[in-house]
Short mmCIF file of C-alpha atoms and ligand atoms in Angstrom, two decimals:
data_model
loop_
_atom_site.label_atom_id
_atom_site.label_comp_id
_atom_site.label_asym_id
_atom_site.label_seq_id
_atom_site.Cartn_x
_atom_site.Cartn_y
_atom_site.Cartn_z
CA UNK B 84 0.00 0.00 0.00
CA UNK B 85 1.33 3.48 -0.93
CA UNK B 86 1.99 5.69 2.06
CA UNK B 87 -1.12 7.82 2.60
CA UNK B 88 -0.81 11.52 3.43
CA UNK B 89 -2.63 12.63 6.58
CA UNK B 90 -4.22 16.00 7.34
CA UNK B 91 -5.38 16.54 10.94
CA UNK B 92 -7.84 19.33 11.85
CA UNK B 93 -8.02 20.08 15.58
CA UNK B 94 -5.49 19.03 18.23
CA UNK B 95 -7.53 18.90 21.47
CA UNK B 96 -8.56 15.71 23.26
CA UNK B 97 -9.50 13.84 20.08
CA UNK B 98 -6.91 15.53 17.83
CA UNK B 99 -4.11 14.15 19.99
CA UNK B 100 -5.83 10.75 20.02
CA UNK B 101 -5.91 10.71 16.17
CA UNK B 102 -2.28 11.91 16.03
CA UNK B 103 -1.21 9.06 18.33
CA UNK B 104 -3.12 6.62 16.13
CA UNK B 105 -1.52 7.88 12.92
CA UNK B 106 1.92 7.64 14.55
CA UNK B 107 1.32 4.15 15.96
CA UNK B 108 -0.74 2.28 13.35
CA UNK B 109 2.23 1.09 11.28
CA UNK B 110 4.45 -0.13 14.15
CA UNK B 111 1.52 -1.75 15.98
CA UNK B 112 0.03 -3.59 13.02
CA UNK B 113 3.17 -4.08 10.93
CA UNK B 114 1.19 -4.67 7.73
CA UNK B 115 0.59 -1.11 6.54
CA UNK B 116 2.87 1.53 5.08
CA UNK B 117 3.64 4.24 7.64
CA UNK B 118 1.35 7.18 6.82
CA UNK B 119 3.00 10.51 5.94
CA UNK B 120 1.89 13.08 8.52
CA UNK B 121 1.52 15.86 5.97
CA UNK B 122 -0.31 18.78 7.56
CA UNK B 123 -2.02 19.85 10.75
CA UNK B 124 -4.51 22.67 11.36
CA UNK B 125 -5.33 24.66 14.50
CA UNK B 126 -7.08 27.94 15.18
CA UNK B 127 -3.90 30.02 15.02
CA UNK B 128 -0.51 29.66 13.32
CA UNK B 129 1.57 29.51 16.50
CA UNK B 130 -0.51 26.73 18.07
CA UNK B 131 -0.64 24.84 14.76
CA UNK B 132 3.17 25.04 14.40
CA UNK B 133 3.74 23.90 18.01
CA UNK B 134 1.37 20.94 17.71
CA UNK B 135 2.87 19.96 14.32
CA UNK B 136 6.29 19.75 16.03
CA UNK B 137 4.88 17.76 18.97
CA UNK B 138 2.80 15.36 16.87
CA UNK B 139 5.35 14.91 14.05
CA UNK B 140 3.50 16.62 11.18
CA UNK B 141 5.54 18.11 8.32
CA UNK B 142 3.44 21.25 7.85
CA UNK B 143 0.90 23.39 9.69
CA UNK B 144 -1.74 25.99 8.95
CA UNK B 145 -4.52 27.98 10.60
CA UNK B 146 -6.70 27.59 7.49
CA UNK B 147 -8.49 24.25 7.36
CA UNK B 148 -9.48 24.83 3.72
CA UNK B 149 -5.78 25.01 2.79
CA UNK B 150 -5.24 21.66 4.55
CA UNK B 151 -8.17 20.06 2.75
CA UNK B 152 -6.87 21.30 -0.62
CA UNK B 153 -3.24 20.30 0.03
CA UNK B 154 -2.04 17.83 -2.65
CA UNK B 155 -0.13 15.72 -0.11
CA UNK B 156 -3.23 15.12 2.03
CA UNK B 157 -5.13 11.92 1.14
CA UNK B 158 -7.09 11.46 4.41
CA UNK B 159 -8.55 14.23 6.57
CA UNK B 160 -8.98 13.58 10.30
CA UNK B 161 -11.70 15.91 11.60
CA UNK B 162 -11.49 16.38 15.38
CA UNK B 163 -13.02 19.84 15.79
CA UNK B 164 -16.17 20.63 17.80
CA UNK B 165 -19.39 19.11 16.42
CA UNK B 166 -20.62 22.25 14.65
CA UNK B 167 -17.70 22.06 12.14
CA UNK B 168 -18.04 18.41 11.15
CA UNK B 169 -20.47 18.77 8.23
CA UNK B 170 -18.76 21.71 6.53
CA UNK B 171 -15.26 20.25 6.88
CA UNK B 172 -16.21 16.69 5.88
CA UNK B 173 -18.14 17.83 2.80
CA UNK B 174 -15.28 20.11 1.69
CA UNK B 175 -12.74 17.31 2.17
CA UNK B 176 -14.86 14.81 0.22
CA UNK B 177 -15.41 17.33 -2.58
CA UNK B 178 -11.64 17.79 -2.74
CA UNK B 179 -11.35 14.01 -3.31
CA UNK B 180 -10.05 13.11 0.17
CA UNK B 181 -11.00 10.22 2.46
CA UNK B 182 -12.53 11.41 5.74
CA UNK B 183 -12.24 10.19 9.33
CA UNK B 184 -14.65 12.38 11.28
CA UNK B 185 -15.25 12.37 15.01
CA UNK B 186 -18.71 11.63 16.38
CA UNK B 187 -21.39 12.86 16.36
CA UNK B 188 -21.56 12.88 12.57
CA UNK B 189 -23.32 16.28 12.55
CA UNK B 190 -25.57 18.48 14.65
CA UNK B 191 -28.66 17.99 12.47
CA UNK B 192 -30.09 15.15 10.41
CA UNK B 193 -30.08 17.38 7.31
CA UNK B 194 -26.32 17.98 7.68
CA UNK B 195 -25.67 14.26 8.21
CA UNK B 196 -27.65 13.49 5.05
CA UNK B 197 -25.62 16.07 3.09
CA UNK B 198 -22.41 14.41 4.38
CA UNK B 199 -23.55 11.01 3.16
CA UNK B 200 -24.53 12.48 -0.23
CA UNK B 201 -21.05 14.03 -0.52
CA UNK B 202 -19.39 10.72 0.42
CA UNK B 203 -21.40 8.81 -2.18
CA UNK B 204 -20.63 11.42 -4.87
CA UNK B 205 -16.92 11.40 -4.06
CA UNK B 206 -16.64 7.61 -3.90
CA UNK B 207 -14.16 8.06 -1.05
CA UNK B 208 -14.05 6.31 2.32
CA UNK B 209 -15.95 8.30 4.95
CA UNK B 210 -15.80 6.91 8.49
CA UNK B 211 -16.77 8.04 11.98
CA UNK B 212 -15.02 7.94 15.35
CA UNK B 213 -16.91 5.13 17.08
CA UNK B 214 -13.88 3.74 18.90
CA UNK B 215 -15.77 1.73 21.56
CA UNK B 216 -16.92 -0.86 19.01
CA UNK B 217 -13.23 -1.61 18.36
CA UNK B 218 -12.56 -2.92 21.87
CA UNK B 219 -11.55 -6.62 21.69
CA UNK B 220 -13.88 -7.13 24.70
CA UNK B 221 -16.85 -5.71 22.76
CA UNK B 222 -15.88 -7.73 19.69
CA UNK B 223 -15.84 -10.85 21.91
CA UNK B 224 -19.27 -9.97 23.35
CA UNK B 225 -20.66 -9.45 19.82
CA UNK B 226 -19.23 -12.78 18.69
CA UNK B 227 -20.66 -14.64 21.70
CA UNK B 228 -24.10 -13.08 21.13
CA UNK B 229 -23.92 -13.96 17.41
CA UNK B 230 -22.99 -17.56 18.28
CA UNK B 231 -26.02 -17.82 20.55
CA UNK B 232 -24.08 -18.08 23.85
CA UNK B 233 -26.86 -16.23 25.71
CA UNK B 234 -29.73 -17.33 23.47
CA UNK B 235 -32.04 -14.94 21.73
CA UNK B 236 -31.58 -11.37 23.03
CA UNK B 237 -34.74 -9.99 24.63
CA UNK B 238 -33.56 -6.88 26.53
CA UNK B 239 -30.55 -4.57 26.63
CA UNK B 240 -29.48 -1.63 28.80
CA UNK B 241 -26.71 0.87 28.19
CA UNK B 242 -25.84 3.43 30.86
CA UNK B 243 -23.24 6.05 29.90
CA UNK B 244 -22.17 8.40 32.67
CA UNK B 245 -19.33 10.87 33.19
CA UNK B 246 -18.90 13.78 35.55
CA UNK B 247 -17.02 16.35 33.46
CA UNK B 248 -20.16 18.54 33.49
CA UNK B 249 -21.32 17.66 37.02
CA UNK B 250 -19.96 20.84 38.61
CA UNK B 251 -22.62 23.57 38.38
CA UNK B 252 -19.79 26.14 38.49
CA UNK B 253 -17.90 24.68 35.50
CA UNK B 254 -17.72 27.41 32.84
CA UNK B 255 -19.94 27.51 29.73
CA UNK B 256 -18.25 25.63 26.84
CA UNK B 257 -19.20 24.68 23.28
CA UNK B 258 -20.84 21.55 24.71
CA UNK B 259 -23.59 23.72 26.29
CA UNK B 260 -24.34 25.70 23.10
CA UNK B 261 -27.19 24.65 20.79
CA UNK B 262 -24.76 24.62 17.83
CA UNK B 263 -23.20 21.44 19.32
CA UNK B 264 -26.51 19.52 19.07
CA UNK B 265 -28.93 18.20 21.68
CA UNK B 266 -26.44 17.47 24.51
CA UNK B 267 -25.93 14.03 26.08
CA UNK B 268 -28.16 12.56 23.37
CA UNK B 269 -25.65 13.13 20.58
CA UNK B 270 -22.52 13.51 22.70
CA UNK B 271 -22.98 10.13 24.47
CA UNK B 272 -26.06 8.60 22.86
CA UNK B 273 -24.36 8.04 19.52
CA UNK B 274 -21.71 5.87 21.23
CA UNK B 275 -24.46 3.84 22.92
CA UNK B 276 -26.26 3.43 19.58
CA UNK B 277 -23.01 2.33 17.87
CA UNK B 278 -22.58 -0.39 20.52
CA UNK B 279 -26.22 -1.47 20.19
CA UNK B 280 -25.76 -1.67 16.42
CA UNK B 281 -22.92 -4.20 16.72
CA UNK B 282 -24.33 -6.10 19.72
CA UNK B 283 -28.09 -6.21 19.14
CA UNK B 284 -29.13 -4.75 15.76
CA UNK B 285 -31.40 -2.01 14.47
CA UNK B 286 -33.41 0.25 16.77
CA UNK B 287 -36.93 0.63 15.35
CA UNK B 288 -38.71 2.94 17.85
CA UNK B 289 -37.69 5.31 20.64
CA UNK B 290 -39.32 7.19 23.51
CA UNK B 291 -37.08 9.83 25.09
CA UNK B 292 -36.88 12.18 28.05
CA UNK B 293 -34.16 14.77 28.60
CA UNK B 294 -33.00 16.78 31.57
CA UNK B 295 -31.05 19.99 32.19
CA UNK B 296 -29.57 19.85 35.71
CA UNK B 297 -28.17 23.42 35.56
CA UNK B 298 -30.14 26.06 33.61
CA UNK B 299 -27.17 28.48 33.39
CA UNK B 300 -23.37 28.23 33.45
CA UNK B 301 -20.84 30.91 34.38
CA UNK B 302 -18.96 32.68 31.58
CA UNK B 303 -15.15 33.06 31.74
CA UNK B 304 -15.55 36.83 31.33
CA UNK B 305 -18.12 37.06 34.19
CA UNK B 306 -21.90 36.67 34.29
CA UNK B 307 -23.75 33.57 33.17
CA UNK B 308 -25.26 32.14 29.97
CA UNK B 309 -28.35 29.93 29.68
CA UNK B 310 -27.49 26.28 28.96
CA UNK B 311 -28.96 25.31 25.58
CA UNK B 312 -28.33 21.54 25.65
CA UNK B 313 -29.52 18.68 27.87
CA UNK B 314 -26.84 16.94 29.93
CA UNK B 315 -29.17 14.04 30.80
CA UNK B 316 -31.17 11.83 28.43
CA UNK B 317 -33.13 8.60 28.94
CA UNK B 318 -34.34 6.67 25.91
CA UNK B 319 -36.61 3.61 25.86
CA UNK B 320 -36.00 1.42 22.80
CA UNK B 321 -37.79 -1.17 20.73
CA UNK B 322 -35.57 -3.12 18.35
CA UNK B 323 -36.54 -4.46 14.92
CA UNK B 324 -35.92 -7.94 16.41
CA UNK B 325 -38.65 -7.38 19.01
CA UNK B 326 -36.21 -6.90 21.91
CA UNK B 327 -36.69 -3.94 24.23
CA UNK B 328 -34.04 -1.67 25.69
CA UNK B 329 -33.00 1.37 27.64
CA UNK B 330 -30.22 3.92 27.09
CA UNK B 331 -29.52 6.22 30.06
CA UNK B 332 -27.04 9.09 29.58
CA UNK B 333 -25.67 11.62 32.05
CA UNK B 334 -22.75 14.04 31.53
CA UNK B 335 -23.23 15.42 35.06
CA UNK B 336 -23.03 12.14 37.03
CA UNK B 337 -20.66 12.84 39.94
CA UNK B 338 -18.20 10.02 40.47
CA UNK B 339 -18.64 8.36 37.10
CA UNK B 340 -15.51 8.91 35.03
CA UNK B 341 -16.00 6.89 31.88
CA UNK B 342 -18.82 4.50 32.57
CA UNK B 343 -20.47 2.71 29.68
CA UNK B 344 -22.30 -0.13 31.40
CA UNK B 345 -23.83 -2.50 28.87
CA UNK B 346 -26.06 -5.43 29.83
CA UNK B 347 -27.41 -7.74 27.16
CA UNK B 348 -30.02 -10.18 28.43
CA UNK B 349 -30.91 -13.31 26.45
CA UNK B 350 -33.09 -16.37 26.83
CA UNK B 351 -30.13 -18.46 28.06
CA UNK B 352 -27.81 -15.94 29.71
CA UNK B 353 -26.45 -12.43 30.12
CA UNK B 354 -23.34 -10.55 29.02
CA UNK B 355 -22.19 -7.36 30.71
CA UNK B 356 -19.38 -4.87 30.06
CA UNK B 357 -18.28 -1.61 31.66
CA UNK B 358 -15.89 0.79 29.89
CA UNK B 359 -14.39 1.70 33.29
CA UNK B 360 -13.14 -1.92 33.30
CA UNK B 361 -12.66 -2.07 29.56
CA UNK B 362 -10.46 -5.18 29.48
CA UNK B 363 -13.09 -7.63 30.64
CA UNK B 364 -16.62 -8.88 30.08
CA UNK B 365 -18.87 -10.89 32.36
CA UNK B 366 -20.75 -13.87 30.98
CA UNK B 367 -23.56 -15.75 32.71
CA UNK B 368 -24.97 -18.87 31.13
CA UNK B 369 -27.91 -20.69 32.67
CA UNK B 370 -26.44 -24.17 32.38
CA UNK B 371 -24.52 -26.73 34.42
CA UNK B 372 -24.80 -27.29 38.18
CA UNK B 373 -27.29 -24.85 39.69
CA UNK B 374 -25.21 -24.52 42.90
CA UNK B 375 -22.22 -23.25 40.84
CA UNK B 376 -23.96 -20.76 38.61
CA UNK B 377 -22.65 -17.20 38.52
CA UNK B 378 -21.06 -14.61 36.27
CA UNK B 379 -17.74 -15.61 34.72
CA UNK B 380 -15.20 -12.77 34.37
CA UNK B 381 -13.22 -13.03 31.13
CA UNK B 382 -10.12 -10.86 30.76
CA UNK B 383 -9.07 -9.95 27.23
CA UNK B 384 -5.96 -11.68 25.94
CA UNK B 385 -3.95 -12.16 22.72
CA UNK B 386 -6.59 -14.67 21.58
CA UNK B 387 -9.06 -11.75 21.34
CA UNK B 388 -7.89 -10.00 18.17
CA UNK B 389 -6.35 -7.49 17.73
CA UNK B 390 -5.17 -7.43 21.37
CA UNK B 391 -2.20 -9.56 20.22
CA UNK B 392 -0.87 -6.67 18.09
CA UNK B 393 -0.27 -4.60 21.21
CA UNK B 394 0.80 -7.00 23.96
CA UNK B 395 1.69 -10.72 23.99
CA UNK B 396 0.56 -11.18 27.61
CA UNK B 397 -3.08 -11.81 28.61
CA UNK B 398 -4.86 -9.59 31.15
CA UNK B 399 -2.39 -6.69 30.85
CA UNK B 400 -5.00 -4.51 29.19
CA UNK B 401 -5.47 -1.96 26.43
CA UNK B 402 -6.44 1.70 26.96
CA UNK B 403 -8.74 4.24 25.33
CA UNK B 404 -6.13 5.55 22.88
CA UNK B 405 -5.48 2.02 21.65
CA UNK B 406 -9.10 1.73 20.48
CA UNK B 407 -8.34 4.65 18.15
CA UNK B 408 -5.27 2.87 16.77
CA UNK B 409 -7.46 -0.15 15.99
CA UNK B 410 -10.06 2.13 14.37
CA UNK B 411 -7.29 3.74 12.32
CA UNK B 412 -6.20 0.30 11.06
CA UNK B 413 -9.82 -0.50 10.12
CA UNK B 414 -9.98 2.76 8.19
CA UNK B 415 -6.82 1.85 6.27
CA UNK B 416 -8.26 -1.61 5.60
CA UNK B 417 -11.39 -0.02 4.12
CA UNK B 418 -9.30 2.28 1.93
CA UNK B 419 -7.35 -0.76 0.71
CA UNK B 420 -10.67 -2.43 -0.22
CA UNK B 421 -10.40 -5.07 2.52
CA UNK B 422 -13.32 -6.12 4.78
CA UNK B 423 -13.30 -3.91 7.86
CA UNK B 424 -15.13 -3.28 11.11
CA UNK B 425 -15.98 0.41 10.92
CA UNK B 426 -18.96 2.75 11.13
CA UNK B 427 -19.13 4.56 7.83
CA UNK B 428 -21.40 7.47 6.87
CA UNK B 429 -24.15 5.02 5.75
CA UNK B 430 -24.39 3.40 9.19
CA UNK B 431 -23.61 6.74 10.82
CA UNK B 432 -26.71 8.24 9.24
CA UNK B 433 -28.82 5.47 10.79
CA UNK B 434 -27.39 6.46 14.19
CA UNK B 435 -28.22 10.11 13.45
CA UNK B 436 -31.78 9.06 12.55
CA UNK B 437 -32.04 7.40 15.97
CA UNK B 438 -30.83 10.61 17.64
CA UNK B 439 -33.26 12.70 15.61
CA UNK B 440 -36.17 10.36 16.41
CA UNK B 441 -35.30 10.55 20.13
CA UNK B 442 -35.21 14.36 20.02
CA UNK B 443 -38.60 14.43 18.26
CA UNK B 444 -40.00 11.93 20.75
CA UNK B 445 -38.94 14.20 23.64
CA UNK B 446 -40.48 17.28 21.98
CA UNK B 447 -43.73 15.51 21.14
CA UNK B 448 -43.93 13.26 24.24
CA UNK B 449 -44.59 10.01 22.39
CA UNK B 450 -43.04 6.86 20.89
CA UNK B 451 -41.36 7.71 17.55
CA UNK B 452 -40.25 5.57 14.60
CA UNK B 453 -36.56 5.76 13.68
P1 LIG U 589 -11.47 19.95 22.13
O1 LIG U 589 -12.12 21.24 22.45
O2 LIG U 589 -10.54 19.30 23.12
O3 LIG U 589 -10.64 20.08 20.78
C1 LIG U 589 -11.14 20.71 19.64
C2 LIG U 589 -9.96 21.34 18.92
O4 LIG U 589 -10.40 21.87 17.66
C3 LIG U 589 -9.33 22.49 19.70
O5 LIG U 589 -7.94 22.29 19.79
C4 LIG U 589 -9.70 23.72 18.87
O6 LIG U 589 -8.75 24.76 18.97
C5 LIG U 589 -9.74 23.12 17.47
N1 LIG U 589 -10.53 23.91 16.51
C6 LIG U 589 -11.74 24.51 16.72
N2 LIG U 589 -12.13 25.14 15.62
C7 LIG U 589 -11.18 24.94 14.69
C8 LIG U 589 -10.99 25.36 13.33
N3 LIG U 589 -11.92 26.12 12.72
N4 LIG U 589 -9.87 24.98 12.67
C9 LIG U 589 -8.95 24.22 13.30
N5 LIG U 589 -9.05 23.79 14.57
C10 LIG U 589 -10.15 24.15 15.26
O7 LIG U 589 -12.66 18.98 21.74
P2 LIG U 589 -12.64 17.39 21.79
O8 LIG U 589 -13.07 16.93 23.13
O9 LIG U 589 -11.37 16.88 21.19
O10 LIG U 589 -13.88 17.10 20.81
C11 LIG U 589 -13.72 17.23 19.42
C12 LIG U 589 -14.67 16.27 18.74
O11 LIG U 589 -14.34 14.94 19.13
C13 LIG U 589 -16.13 16.48 19.13
O12 LIG U 589 -16.93 16.36 17.99
C14 LIG U 589 -16.42 15.37 20.12
O13 LIG U 589 -17.76 14.95 20.10
C15 LIG U 589 -15.49 14.28 19.64
N6 LIG U 589 -15.05 13.36 20.72
C16 LIG U 589 -15.06 12.03 20.46
C17 LIG U 589 -14.69 11.13 21.45
C18 LIG U 589 -14.69 9.66 21.15
O14 LIG U 589 -14.66 8.84 22.07
N7 LIG U 589 -14.71 9.27 19.89
C19 LIG U 589 -14.27 11.59 22.71
C20 LIG U 589 -14.24 12.99 22.92
C21 LIG U 589 -14.64 13.86 21.92
#
């Protein structure tokens, strides 16, 4: 495979995560050409130049359109706040570049649809940052469910909680502005829906409630601004398969640091996973001696691909950033025309439809079709 040229827009939390992935994907996987880190973009020239030095990019700019147009850029990593995703992704696709865009896909269903239209017209790979589905533990859970280890799935719950917005005195940020979307529903909900997609299947109907724990947040410059998004969302689900479910989301949940607690209940057993203990799953199967029944804790190990690419020893564990390296490899696989495990804009739009249906359900106070 020819070395692909990378353009990275944004260098915050996710920008650094993408940069680490682009730096690590070749040494970790050993079967891809090392990408050329061509150009990086930040909001001003000085920051862009500093980050380019730190992250190993050859060039830098404060103009994302210049990055997108740059002849040495083949793939554009978009890691800017949500409100920029649609405009940047569409411009990159129109310039003939592959796109790796952070979640949520967009802040409106119309924008997400326009992104998919642009991807289809360009014929380029367009993928989204749904790293949690890449966890070898989640892949194991999906395989076990597919093999019937817990029988037919009848109910599922996903609880996603963090406390980075739990402090009522935390200053107003882009996450509280309406331009970023609905709030926890698209900030967290899309991750939950990506996991449900690979573990259970299509969501057919939703019924949602949302909450705003703090109506205003302080501004850095003094005073306060009304909060325009909902930091809490609860969504009842009905799946196409007939199973029922619940997704509960809270960005203001004191004490929860990175919880994504998934429970999949079937006719013959249960599987559970928690992102705060991301290197294990628990499996309960209703079989064997009744006095010895209980959940079995399974630690991930080299046998759970692609764990083996990182560490030869079982139970030593992968971290969050490593999920991004796996996602990066899946993106390169897709570009090379190989089968890959990735959420592209087609599947991403289905997730956005679920978000949109949940938002409508909350507004209208009734069950809504996806
Ligand atoms: P952040 O605020 O830490 O970083 C955003 C960066 O984009 C900043 O460095 C900012 O200066 C830069 N930026 C803003 N406007 C720009 C522009 N016009 N040109 C160039 N750079 C610009 O935000 P974050 O937490 O990294 O979130 C970014 C995106 O990643 C969001 O869409 C978020 O939903 C997503 N995210 C995904 C995950 C995941 O697990 N996949 C986790 C966190 C965030």
